Coordinates of C-alpha atoms in Angstrom, one line a residue:
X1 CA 0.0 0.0 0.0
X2 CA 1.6 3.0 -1.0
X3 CA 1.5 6.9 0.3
X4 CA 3.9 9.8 -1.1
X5 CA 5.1 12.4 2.0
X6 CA 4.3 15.9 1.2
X7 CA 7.0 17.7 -0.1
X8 CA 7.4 21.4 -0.8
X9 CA 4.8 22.9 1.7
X10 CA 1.9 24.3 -0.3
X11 CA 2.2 28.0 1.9
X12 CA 5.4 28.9 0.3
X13 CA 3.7 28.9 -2.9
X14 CA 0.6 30.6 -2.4
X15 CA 1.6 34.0 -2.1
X16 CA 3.6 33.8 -5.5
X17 CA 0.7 32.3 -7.0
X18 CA -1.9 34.6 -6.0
X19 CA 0.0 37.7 -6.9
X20 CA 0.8 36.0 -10.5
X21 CA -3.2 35.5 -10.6
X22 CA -3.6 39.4 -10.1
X23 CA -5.2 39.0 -6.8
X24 CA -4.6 42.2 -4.1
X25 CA -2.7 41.0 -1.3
X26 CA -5.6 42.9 1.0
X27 CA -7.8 40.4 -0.9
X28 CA -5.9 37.5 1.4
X29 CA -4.0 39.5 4.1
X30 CA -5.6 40.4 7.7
X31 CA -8.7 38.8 7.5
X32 CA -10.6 35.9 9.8
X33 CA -11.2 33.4 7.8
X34 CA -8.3 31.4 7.9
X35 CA -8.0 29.6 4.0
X36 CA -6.8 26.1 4.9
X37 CA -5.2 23.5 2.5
X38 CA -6.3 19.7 3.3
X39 CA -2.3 18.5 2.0
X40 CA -1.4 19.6 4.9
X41 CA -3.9 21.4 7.0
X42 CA -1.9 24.7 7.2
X43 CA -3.1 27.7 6.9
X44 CA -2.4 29.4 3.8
X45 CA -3.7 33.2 4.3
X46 CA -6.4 34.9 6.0
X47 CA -9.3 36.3 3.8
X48 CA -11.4 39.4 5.1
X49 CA -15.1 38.5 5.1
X50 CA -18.0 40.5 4.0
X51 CA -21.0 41.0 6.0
X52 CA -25.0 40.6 5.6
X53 CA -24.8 44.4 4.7
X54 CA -22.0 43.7 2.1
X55 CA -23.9 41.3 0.7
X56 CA -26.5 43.5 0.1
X57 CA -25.1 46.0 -1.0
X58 CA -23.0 43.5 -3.7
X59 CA -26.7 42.6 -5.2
X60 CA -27.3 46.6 -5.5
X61 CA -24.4 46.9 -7.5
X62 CA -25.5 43.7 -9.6
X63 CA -28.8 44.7 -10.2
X64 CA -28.2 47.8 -11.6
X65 CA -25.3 46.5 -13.8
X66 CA -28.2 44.0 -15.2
X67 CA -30.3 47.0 -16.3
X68 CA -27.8 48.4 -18.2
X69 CA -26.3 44.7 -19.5
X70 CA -29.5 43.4 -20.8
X71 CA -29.7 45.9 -23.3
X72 CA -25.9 44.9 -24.7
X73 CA -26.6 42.7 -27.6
X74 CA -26.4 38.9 -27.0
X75 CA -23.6 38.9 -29.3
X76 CA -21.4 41.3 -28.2
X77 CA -22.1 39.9 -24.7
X78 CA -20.7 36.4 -25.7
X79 CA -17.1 38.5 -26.9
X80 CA -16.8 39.3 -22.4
X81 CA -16.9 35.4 -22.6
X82 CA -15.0 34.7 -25.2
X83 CA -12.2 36.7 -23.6
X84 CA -12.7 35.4 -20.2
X85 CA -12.0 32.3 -22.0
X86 CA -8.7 33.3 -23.1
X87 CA -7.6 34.7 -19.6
X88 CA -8.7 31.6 -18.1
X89 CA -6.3 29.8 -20.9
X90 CA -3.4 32.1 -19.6
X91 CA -3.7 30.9 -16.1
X92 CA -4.8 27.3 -16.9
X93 CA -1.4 26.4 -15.3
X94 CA -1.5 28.6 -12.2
X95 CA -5.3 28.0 -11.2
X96 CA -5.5 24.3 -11.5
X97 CA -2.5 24.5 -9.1
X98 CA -4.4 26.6 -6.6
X99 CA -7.4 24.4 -6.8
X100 CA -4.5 21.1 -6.4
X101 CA -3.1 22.9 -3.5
X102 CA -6.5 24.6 -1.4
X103 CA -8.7 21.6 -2.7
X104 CA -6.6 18.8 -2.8
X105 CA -7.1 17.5 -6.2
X106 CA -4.4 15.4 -8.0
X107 CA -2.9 18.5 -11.1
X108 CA -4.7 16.5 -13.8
X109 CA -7.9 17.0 -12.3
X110 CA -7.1 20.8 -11.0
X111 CA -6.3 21.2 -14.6
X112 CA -9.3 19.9 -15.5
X113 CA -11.7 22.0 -13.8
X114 CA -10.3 24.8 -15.5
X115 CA -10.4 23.3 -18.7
X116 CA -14.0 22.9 -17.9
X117 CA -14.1 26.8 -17.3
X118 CA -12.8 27.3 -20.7
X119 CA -14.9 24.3 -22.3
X120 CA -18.0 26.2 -20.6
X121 CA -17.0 29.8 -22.5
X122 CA -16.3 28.1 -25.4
X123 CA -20.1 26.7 -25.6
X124 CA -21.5 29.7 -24.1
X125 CA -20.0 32.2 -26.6
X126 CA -21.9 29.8 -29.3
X127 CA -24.9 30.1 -27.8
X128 CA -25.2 33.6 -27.6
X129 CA -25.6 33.7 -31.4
X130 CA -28.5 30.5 -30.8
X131 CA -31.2 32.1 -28.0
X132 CA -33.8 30.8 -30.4
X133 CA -37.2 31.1 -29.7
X134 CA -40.2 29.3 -31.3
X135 CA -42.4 30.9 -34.8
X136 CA -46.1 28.8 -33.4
X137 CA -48.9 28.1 -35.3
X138 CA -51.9 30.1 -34.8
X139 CA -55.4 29.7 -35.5
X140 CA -56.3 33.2 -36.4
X141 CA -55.8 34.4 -40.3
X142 CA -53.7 37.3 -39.8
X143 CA -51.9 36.8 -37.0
X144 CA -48.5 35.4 -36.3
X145 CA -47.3 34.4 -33.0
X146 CA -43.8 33.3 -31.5
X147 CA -42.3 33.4 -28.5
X148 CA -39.0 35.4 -26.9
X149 CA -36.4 34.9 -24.6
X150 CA -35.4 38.0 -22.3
X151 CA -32.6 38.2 -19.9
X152 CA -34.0 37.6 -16.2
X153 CA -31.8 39.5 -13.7
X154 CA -29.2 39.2 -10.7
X155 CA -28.4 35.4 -10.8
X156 CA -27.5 34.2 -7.2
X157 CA -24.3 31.1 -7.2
X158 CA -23.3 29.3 -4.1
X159 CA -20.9 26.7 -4.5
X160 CA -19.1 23.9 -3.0
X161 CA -15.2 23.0 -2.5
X162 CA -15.3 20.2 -4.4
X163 CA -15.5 22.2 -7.7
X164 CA -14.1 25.3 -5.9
X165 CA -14.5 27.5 -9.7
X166 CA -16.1 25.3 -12.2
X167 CA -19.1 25.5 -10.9
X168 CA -19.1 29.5 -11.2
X169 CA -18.2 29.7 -14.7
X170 CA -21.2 26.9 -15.5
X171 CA -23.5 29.6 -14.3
X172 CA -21.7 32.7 -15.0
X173 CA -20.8 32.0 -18.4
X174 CA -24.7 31.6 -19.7
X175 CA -25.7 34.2 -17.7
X176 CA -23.7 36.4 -19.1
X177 CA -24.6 36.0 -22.7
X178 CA -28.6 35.5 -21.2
X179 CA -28.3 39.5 -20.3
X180 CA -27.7 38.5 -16.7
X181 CA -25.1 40.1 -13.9
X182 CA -23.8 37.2 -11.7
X183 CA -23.7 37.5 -7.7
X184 CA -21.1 34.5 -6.2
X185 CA -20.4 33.6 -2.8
X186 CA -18.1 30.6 -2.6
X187 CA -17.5 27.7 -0.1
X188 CA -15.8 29.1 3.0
X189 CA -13.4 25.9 2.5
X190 CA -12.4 27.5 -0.7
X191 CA -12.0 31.0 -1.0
X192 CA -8.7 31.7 -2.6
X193 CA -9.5 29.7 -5.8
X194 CA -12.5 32.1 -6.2
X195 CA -10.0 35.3 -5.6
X196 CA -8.1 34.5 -8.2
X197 CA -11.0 33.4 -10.5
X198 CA -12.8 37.2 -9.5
X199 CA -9.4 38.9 -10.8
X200 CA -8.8 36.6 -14.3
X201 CA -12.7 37.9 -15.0
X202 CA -12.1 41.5 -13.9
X203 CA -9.1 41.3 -16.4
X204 CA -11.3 40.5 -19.2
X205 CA -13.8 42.8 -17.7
X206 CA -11.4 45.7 -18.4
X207 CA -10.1 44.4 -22.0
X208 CA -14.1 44.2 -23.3
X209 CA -14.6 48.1 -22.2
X210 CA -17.3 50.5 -21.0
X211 CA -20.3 47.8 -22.4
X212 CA -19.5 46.1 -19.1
X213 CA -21.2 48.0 -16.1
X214 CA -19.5 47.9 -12.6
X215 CA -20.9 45.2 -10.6
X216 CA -22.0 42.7 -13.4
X217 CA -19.3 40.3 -11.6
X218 CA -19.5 40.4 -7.8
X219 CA -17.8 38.1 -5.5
X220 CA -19.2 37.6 -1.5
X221 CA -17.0 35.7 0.7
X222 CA -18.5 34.8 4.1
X223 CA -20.5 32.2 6.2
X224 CA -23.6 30.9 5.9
X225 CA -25.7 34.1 6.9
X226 CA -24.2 36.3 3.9
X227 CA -25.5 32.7 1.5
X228 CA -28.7 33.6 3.2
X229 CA -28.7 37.2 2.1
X230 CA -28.6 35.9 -2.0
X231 CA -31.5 33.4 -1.0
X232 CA -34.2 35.8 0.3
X233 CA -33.2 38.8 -1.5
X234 CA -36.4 39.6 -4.1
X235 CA -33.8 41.4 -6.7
X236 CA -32.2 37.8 -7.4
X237 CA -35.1 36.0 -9.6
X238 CA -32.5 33.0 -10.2
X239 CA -30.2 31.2 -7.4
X240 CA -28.0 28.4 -8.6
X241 CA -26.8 26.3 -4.6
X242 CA -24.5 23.3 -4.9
X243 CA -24.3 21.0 -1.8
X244 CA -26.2 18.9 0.5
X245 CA -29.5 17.8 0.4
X246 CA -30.0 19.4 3.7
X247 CA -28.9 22.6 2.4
X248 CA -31.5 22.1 -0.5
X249 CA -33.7 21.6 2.0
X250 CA -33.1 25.0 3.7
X251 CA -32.6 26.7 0.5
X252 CA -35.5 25.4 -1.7
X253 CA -38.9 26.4 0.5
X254 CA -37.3 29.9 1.0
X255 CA -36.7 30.2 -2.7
X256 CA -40.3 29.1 -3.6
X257 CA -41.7 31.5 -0.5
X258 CA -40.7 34.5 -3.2
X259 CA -41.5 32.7 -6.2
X260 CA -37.5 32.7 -7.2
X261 CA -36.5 30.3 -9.4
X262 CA -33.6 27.3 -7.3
X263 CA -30.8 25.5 -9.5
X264 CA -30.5 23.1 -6.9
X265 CA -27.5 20.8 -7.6
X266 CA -27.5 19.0 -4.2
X267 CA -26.3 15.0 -3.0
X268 CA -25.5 11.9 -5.2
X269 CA -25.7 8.8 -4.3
X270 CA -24.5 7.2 -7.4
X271 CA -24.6 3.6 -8.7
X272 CA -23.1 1.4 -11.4
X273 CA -24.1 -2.2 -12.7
X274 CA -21.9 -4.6 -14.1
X275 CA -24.0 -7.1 -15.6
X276 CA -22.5 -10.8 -16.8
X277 CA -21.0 -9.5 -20.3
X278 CA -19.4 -6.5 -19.3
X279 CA -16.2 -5.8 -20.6
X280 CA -14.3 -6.2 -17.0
X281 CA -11.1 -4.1 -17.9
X282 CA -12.9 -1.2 -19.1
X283 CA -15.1 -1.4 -16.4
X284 CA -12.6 -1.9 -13.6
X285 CA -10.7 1.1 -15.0
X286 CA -14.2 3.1 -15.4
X287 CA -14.9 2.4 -11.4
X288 CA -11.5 3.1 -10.1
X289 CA -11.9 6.4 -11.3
X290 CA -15.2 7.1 -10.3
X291 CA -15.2 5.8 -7.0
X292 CA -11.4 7.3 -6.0
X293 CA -11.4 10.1 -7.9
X294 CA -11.2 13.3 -6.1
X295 CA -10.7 10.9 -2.9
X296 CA -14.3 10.3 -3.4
X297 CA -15.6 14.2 -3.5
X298 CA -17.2 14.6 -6.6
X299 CA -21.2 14.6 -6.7
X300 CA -21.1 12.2 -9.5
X301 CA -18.7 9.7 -7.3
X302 CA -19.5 6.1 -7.7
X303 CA -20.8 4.9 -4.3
X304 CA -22.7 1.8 -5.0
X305 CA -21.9 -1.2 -7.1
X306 CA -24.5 -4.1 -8.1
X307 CA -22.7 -6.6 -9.6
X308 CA -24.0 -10.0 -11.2
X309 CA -23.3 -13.1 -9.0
X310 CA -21.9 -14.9 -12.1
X311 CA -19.1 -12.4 -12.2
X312 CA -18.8 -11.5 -8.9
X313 CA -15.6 -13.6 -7.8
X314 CA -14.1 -12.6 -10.8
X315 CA -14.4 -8.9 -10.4
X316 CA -14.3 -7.9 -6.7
X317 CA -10.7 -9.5 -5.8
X318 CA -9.6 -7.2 -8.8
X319 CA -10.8 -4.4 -7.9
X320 CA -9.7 -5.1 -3.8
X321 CA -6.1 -5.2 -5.2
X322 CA -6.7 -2.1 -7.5
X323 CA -7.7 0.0 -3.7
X324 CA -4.8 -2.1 -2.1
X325 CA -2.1 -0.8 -4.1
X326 CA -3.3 2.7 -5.4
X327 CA -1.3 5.8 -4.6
X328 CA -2.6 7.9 -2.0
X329 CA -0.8 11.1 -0.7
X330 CA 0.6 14.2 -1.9
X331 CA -1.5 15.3 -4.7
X332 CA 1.3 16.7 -6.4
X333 CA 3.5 14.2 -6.2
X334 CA 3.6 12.1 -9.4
X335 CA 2.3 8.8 -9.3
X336 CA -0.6 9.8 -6.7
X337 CA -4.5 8.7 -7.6
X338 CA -5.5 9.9 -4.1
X339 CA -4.9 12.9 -2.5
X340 CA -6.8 14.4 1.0
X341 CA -9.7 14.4 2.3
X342 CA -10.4 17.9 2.7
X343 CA -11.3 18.2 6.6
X344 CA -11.6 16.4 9.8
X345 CA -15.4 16.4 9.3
X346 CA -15.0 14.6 6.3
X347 CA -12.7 11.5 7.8
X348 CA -14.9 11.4 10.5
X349 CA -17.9 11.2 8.8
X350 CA -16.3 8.0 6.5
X351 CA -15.1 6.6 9.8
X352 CA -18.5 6.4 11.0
X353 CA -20.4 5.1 8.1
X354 CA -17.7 2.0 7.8
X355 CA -18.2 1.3 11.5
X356 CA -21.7 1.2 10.7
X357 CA -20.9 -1.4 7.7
X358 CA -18.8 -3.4 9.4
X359 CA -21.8 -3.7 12.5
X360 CA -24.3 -5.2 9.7
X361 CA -21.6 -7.5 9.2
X362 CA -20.0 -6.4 6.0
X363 CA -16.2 -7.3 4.9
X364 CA -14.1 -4.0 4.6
X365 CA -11.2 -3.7 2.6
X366 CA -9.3 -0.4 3.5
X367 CA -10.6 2.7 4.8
X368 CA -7.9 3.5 7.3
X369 CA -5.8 6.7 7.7
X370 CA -2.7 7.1 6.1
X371 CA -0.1 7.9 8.1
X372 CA 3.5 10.0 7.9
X373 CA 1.5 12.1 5.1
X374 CA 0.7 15.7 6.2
X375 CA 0.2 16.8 9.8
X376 CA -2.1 16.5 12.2
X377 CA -4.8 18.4 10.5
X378 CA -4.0 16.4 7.3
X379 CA -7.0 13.7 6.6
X380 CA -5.3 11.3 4.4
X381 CA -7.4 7.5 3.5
X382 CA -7.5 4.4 2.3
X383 CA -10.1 4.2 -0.6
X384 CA -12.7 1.8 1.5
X385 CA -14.3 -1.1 -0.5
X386 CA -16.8 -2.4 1.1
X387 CA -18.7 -6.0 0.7
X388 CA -22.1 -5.9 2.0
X389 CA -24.3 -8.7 2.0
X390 CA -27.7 -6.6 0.9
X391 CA -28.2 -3.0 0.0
X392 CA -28.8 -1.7 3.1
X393 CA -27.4 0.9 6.1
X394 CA -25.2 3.4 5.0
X395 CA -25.4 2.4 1.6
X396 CA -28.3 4.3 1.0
X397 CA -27.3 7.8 2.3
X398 CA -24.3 9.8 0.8
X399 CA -21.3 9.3 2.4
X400 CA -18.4 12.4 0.8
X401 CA -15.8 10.3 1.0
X402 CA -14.1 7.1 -1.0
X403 CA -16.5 4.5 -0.2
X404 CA -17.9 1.8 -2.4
X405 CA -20.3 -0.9 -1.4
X406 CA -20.9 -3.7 -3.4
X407 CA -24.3 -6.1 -3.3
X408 CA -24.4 -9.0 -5.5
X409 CA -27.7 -9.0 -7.6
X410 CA -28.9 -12.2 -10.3
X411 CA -31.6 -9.7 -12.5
X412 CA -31.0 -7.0 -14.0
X413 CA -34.6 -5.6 -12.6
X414 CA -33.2 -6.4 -9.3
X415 CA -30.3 -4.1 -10.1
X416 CA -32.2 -1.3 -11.8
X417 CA -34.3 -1.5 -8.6
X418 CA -31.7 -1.2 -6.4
X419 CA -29.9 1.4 -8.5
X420 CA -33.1 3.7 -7.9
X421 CA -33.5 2.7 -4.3
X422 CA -32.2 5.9 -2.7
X423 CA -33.1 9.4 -2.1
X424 CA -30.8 10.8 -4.4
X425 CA -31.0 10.8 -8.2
X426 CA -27.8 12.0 -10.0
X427 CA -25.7 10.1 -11.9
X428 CA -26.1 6.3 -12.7
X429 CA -24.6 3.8 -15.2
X430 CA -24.3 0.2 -16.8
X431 CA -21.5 -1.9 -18.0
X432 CA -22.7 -4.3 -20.6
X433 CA -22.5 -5.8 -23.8
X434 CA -26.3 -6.6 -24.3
X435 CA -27.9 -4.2 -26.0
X436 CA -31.4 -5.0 -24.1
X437 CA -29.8 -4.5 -20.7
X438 CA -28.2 -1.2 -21.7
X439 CA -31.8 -0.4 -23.6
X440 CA -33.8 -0.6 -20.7
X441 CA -31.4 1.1 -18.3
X442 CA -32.0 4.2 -20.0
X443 CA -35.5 4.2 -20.7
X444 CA -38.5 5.2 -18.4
X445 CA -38.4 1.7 -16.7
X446 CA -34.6 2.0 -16.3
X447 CA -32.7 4.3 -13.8
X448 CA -34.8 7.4 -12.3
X449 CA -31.2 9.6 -12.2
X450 CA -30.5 12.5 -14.4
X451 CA -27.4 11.1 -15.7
X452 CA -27.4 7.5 -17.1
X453 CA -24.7 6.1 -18.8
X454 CA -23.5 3.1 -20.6
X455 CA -20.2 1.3 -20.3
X456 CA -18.2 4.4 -18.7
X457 CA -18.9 5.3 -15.1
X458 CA -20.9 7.7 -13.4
X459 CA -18.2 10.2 -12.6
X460 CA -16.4 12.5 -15.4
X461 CA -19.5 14.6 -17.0
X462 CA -18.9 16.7 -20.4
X463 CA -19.9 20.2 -20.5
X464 CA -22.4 19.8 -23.5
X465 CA -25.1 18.0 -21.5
X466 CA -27.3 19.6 -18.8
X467 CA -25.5 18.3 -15.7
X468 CA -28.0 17.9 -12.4
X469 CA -30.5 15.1 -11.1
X470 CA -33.7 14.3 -9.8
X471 CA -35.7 13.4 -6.7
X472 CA -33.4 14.8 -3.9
X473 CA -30.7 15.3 -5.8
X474 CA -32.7 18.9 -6.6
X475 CA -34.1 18.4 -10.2
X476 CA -31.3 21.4 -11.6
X477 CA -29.7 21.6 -14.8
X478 CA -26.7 23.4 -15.5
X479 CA -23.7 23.9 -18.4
X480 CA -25.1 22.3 -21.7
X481 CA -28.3 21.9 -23.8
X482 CA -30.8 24.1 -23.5
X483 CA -29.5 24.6 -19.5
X484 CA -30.0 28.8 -20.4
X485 CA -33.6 29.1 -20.3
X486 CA -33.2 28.9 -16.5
X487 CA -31.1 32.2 -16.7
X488 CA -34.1 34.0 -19.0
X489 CA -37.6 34.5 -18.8
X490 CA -39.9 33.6 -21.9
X491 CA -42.6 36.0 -23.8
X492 CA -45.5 34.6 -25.7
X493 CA -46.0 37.5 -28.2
X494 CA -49.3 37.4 -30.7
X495 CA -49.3 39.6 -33.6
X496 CA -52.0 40.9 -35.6
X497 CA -51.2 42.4 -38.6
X498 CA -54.7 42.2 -40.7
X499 CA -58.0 44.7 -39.9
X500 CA -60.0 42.3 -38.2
X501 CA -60.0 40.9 -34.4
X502 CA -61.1 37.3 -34.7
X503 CA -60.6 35.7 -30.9
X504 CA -59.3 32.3 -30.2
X505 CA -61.2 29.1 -29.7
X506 CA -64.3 30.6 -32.0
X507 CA -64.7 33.2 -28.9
X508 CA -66.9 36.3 -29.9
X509 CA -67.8 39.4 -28.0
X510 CA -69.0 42.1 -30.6
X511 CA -69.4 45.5 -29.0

């Protein structure tokens, strides 16, 4: 079982890092929240905090800028994209170490998440050249009818450390060309990622000119109370929150008290099949990553796995030696899979849900700490796999952490059954060769998750599809498709251009 030490500690670079991003050293300096980073559990600087009353005043400032940017072409609004996109590919290198280093992400996958950010502008500068509307048949002679799409106002983002900025440029990139100013206040866990992501935007900001109105970007970094202030204020009509499903439980009846509209991207309990003709190396590789990637912090994470009982001892002792042997430690050491967990409340939160297991009897294969990496405050793991003898406990609530249960199943209705058997409703997928199995996993019988795929894992979504879930997972779509019209409001417009006023359904009313 291997670990890599940490090596250069992650302080000594943030500073340089944060001044190359353009960030204000007030912007980090003198504050109380104290910005930790989960290789090590040191602090890396302390960021000032707005108040309630900031907040406020931040969504002044936004909602004015959005009645000045709605009238900005849809066009000329996707050139502040396009050139956010190009800042973002100037300091690809430099923010997907700041997410590796305050997130704990292995480089390839800090990399990624900004890659995403400039996959999102790229789409997003498309589309504001493709806000169609509809041209509707109507039944009177000499009329025409169609509908419009209209920018909506202030949109509201909270988000989560596990996608510290990717997230944020999902929504802010389609609100932007929707005629929308953006309001963001990020995961206390994470706050220095969304610094330096506030001053790459600024810098485009200033190349696009005067068509940009002060406040259409505004950044809010606090607690919980100045999150509350973008929920109930009336002047933001659309709030995009990424978390629990206890914080979309707070969140979403507050929401709907003011008629606002939620993006609610909330928990995951995700599951794969592998039914008896499954390619076993492509789907070994395909649950490795899902279930360890991000040391098991993504939404989409794998979390459950039904596999067929013909395959079963074939598959399971593979996959224990694959969590035996993978590299866990210094994300940015080469070689490691696994980096930290990214607090104390996470470790003890797996902790507790494998003590759980192991009291219904299950077999548990890792899961430990991992010593000599970090300090104290460090909260390195084992991947866990655990063998439980039916789909029950722990299994069926979110753990945010690298735990993967596995439950034998004989149909593949049992499986789809189990697969939907949980609050949550995310991300879901199959590995098979049988084009019936894979058939009826997708359709209306098949899994009840927003996300269903075939022969890849659960984990790893692509910007061009709307990204969210059902049931509690929150029932929000963000990024790709037709994800915009929740960042516009829609006009039904009727237009008569003959001399006569017939009514609709035969309805007459002469005067």
């Amino acid at each position: 079982m291997s670990a890599t030490p940490v090596a250069t500690p992650p302080v000594s670079e943030v500073d340089q890092l944060l001044q190359r991003l353009g960030v204000p050293r007030a912007a980090y300096t003198g504050g109380t929240l104290a910005a930790r980073s989960p290789i090590t559990g040191e602090v890396l600087a302390q960021v000032p905090q707005q108040s309630a009353a900031d907040a406020t005043a931040a969504i002044g400032r936004a909602h004015a800028a959005f009645l000045a940017w709605r009238n900005v072409p849809a066009p000329r609004r996707g050139e502040l994209v396009r050139l956010l996109g190009e800042e973002l590919r100037a300091a690809k290198a430099d923010l997907g170490l700041l997410v590796t280093i305050e997130a704990g992400k292995i480089p390839s996958e800090g990399l990624g998440e900004v890659q995403e950010m400039i996959d999102i502008c790229d789409f997003a500068v498309g589309l504001s050249r493709q806000l169609y509307g509809l041209t509707i048949a109507t039944e009177r002679p000499g009329h025409r009818m169609m509908e419009t799409w209209h920018p909506l106002g202030v949109c509201g983002v909270i988000s989560a450390f596990n996608f510290p900025v990717a997230v944020w440029s999902w929504n802010a990139a389609l609100a932007l060309v929707c005629g929308d100013s953006v309001v963001w206040k990020p995961s206390e866990k994470t706050p220095l990622t969304a610094l330096a992501t506030h001053a790459i935007a600024q810098r485009a900001i200033a190349r696009f000119g005067s068509d940009a109105p002060e406040g259409l970007l505004e950044l809010i970094v606090g607690q919980r109370d100045i999150g509350e202030v973008l929920v109930d204020d009336a002047r933001v009509p659309v709030l995009s929150a990424t978390g629990s499903t206890a914080m979309g439980r707070a969140v979403g009846p507050r929401l709907a008290a003011r008629f606002a509209r939620g993006i609610l991207e909330l928990g995951g309990n995700n599951a794969a099949i592998v039914a008896p003709t499954a390619d076993l190396n492509l789907a070994l590789r395909g649950i490795a990553f899902a279930a360890m990637g991000t040391a098991g912090q993504r939404c989409t994470t794998l979390r459950r796995l039904f596999v067929h009982q013909s395959i079963y001892d074939q598959l399971v002792p593979q996959l224990a030696k694959v969590y035996a042997n993978v590299q866990v430690g210094d994300p940015r050491t080469a070689g490691t899979l696994v980096g930290p967990l990214i607090d104390r409340m996470a470790f003890d939160g797996m902790q507790k849900a494998l003590e759980q297991s192991r009291a219904l009897g299950a077999t548990v294969h890792g899961g430990g700490r991992v010593e000599g990496v970090g300090g104290a405050d460090a909260y390195y793991v084992r991947p866990a796999l655990v063998e439980l003898q039916k789909h029950e406990g722990p299994a069926l609530h979110e753990t945010f952490a690298p735990i993967l249960y596995v439950v034998r199943y004989q149909l593949i209705d049992e499986a789809i059954a189990m697969n939907n058997a949980v609050g949550a409703g995310l991300s879901s997928s199959i590995f098979t060769l049988n084009v019936r199995e894979a058939e009826q996993f997708m359709s209306a019988a098949g899994s009840d998750c927003g996300i269903a795929n075939v022969n890849i894992g659960p984990s790893g979504a692509e910007i061009g599809g709307a990204f969210g879930g059902e049931k509690e997972t929150g029932g929000g779509r963000e990024a790709g498709s037709d994800s915009w019209k929740a960042y516009m409001r829609r006009a039904t417009n009727t237009i008569n251009y003959s001399t006569a006023l017939p009514l609709a359904q035969g309805v007459t009313f002469d005067v």
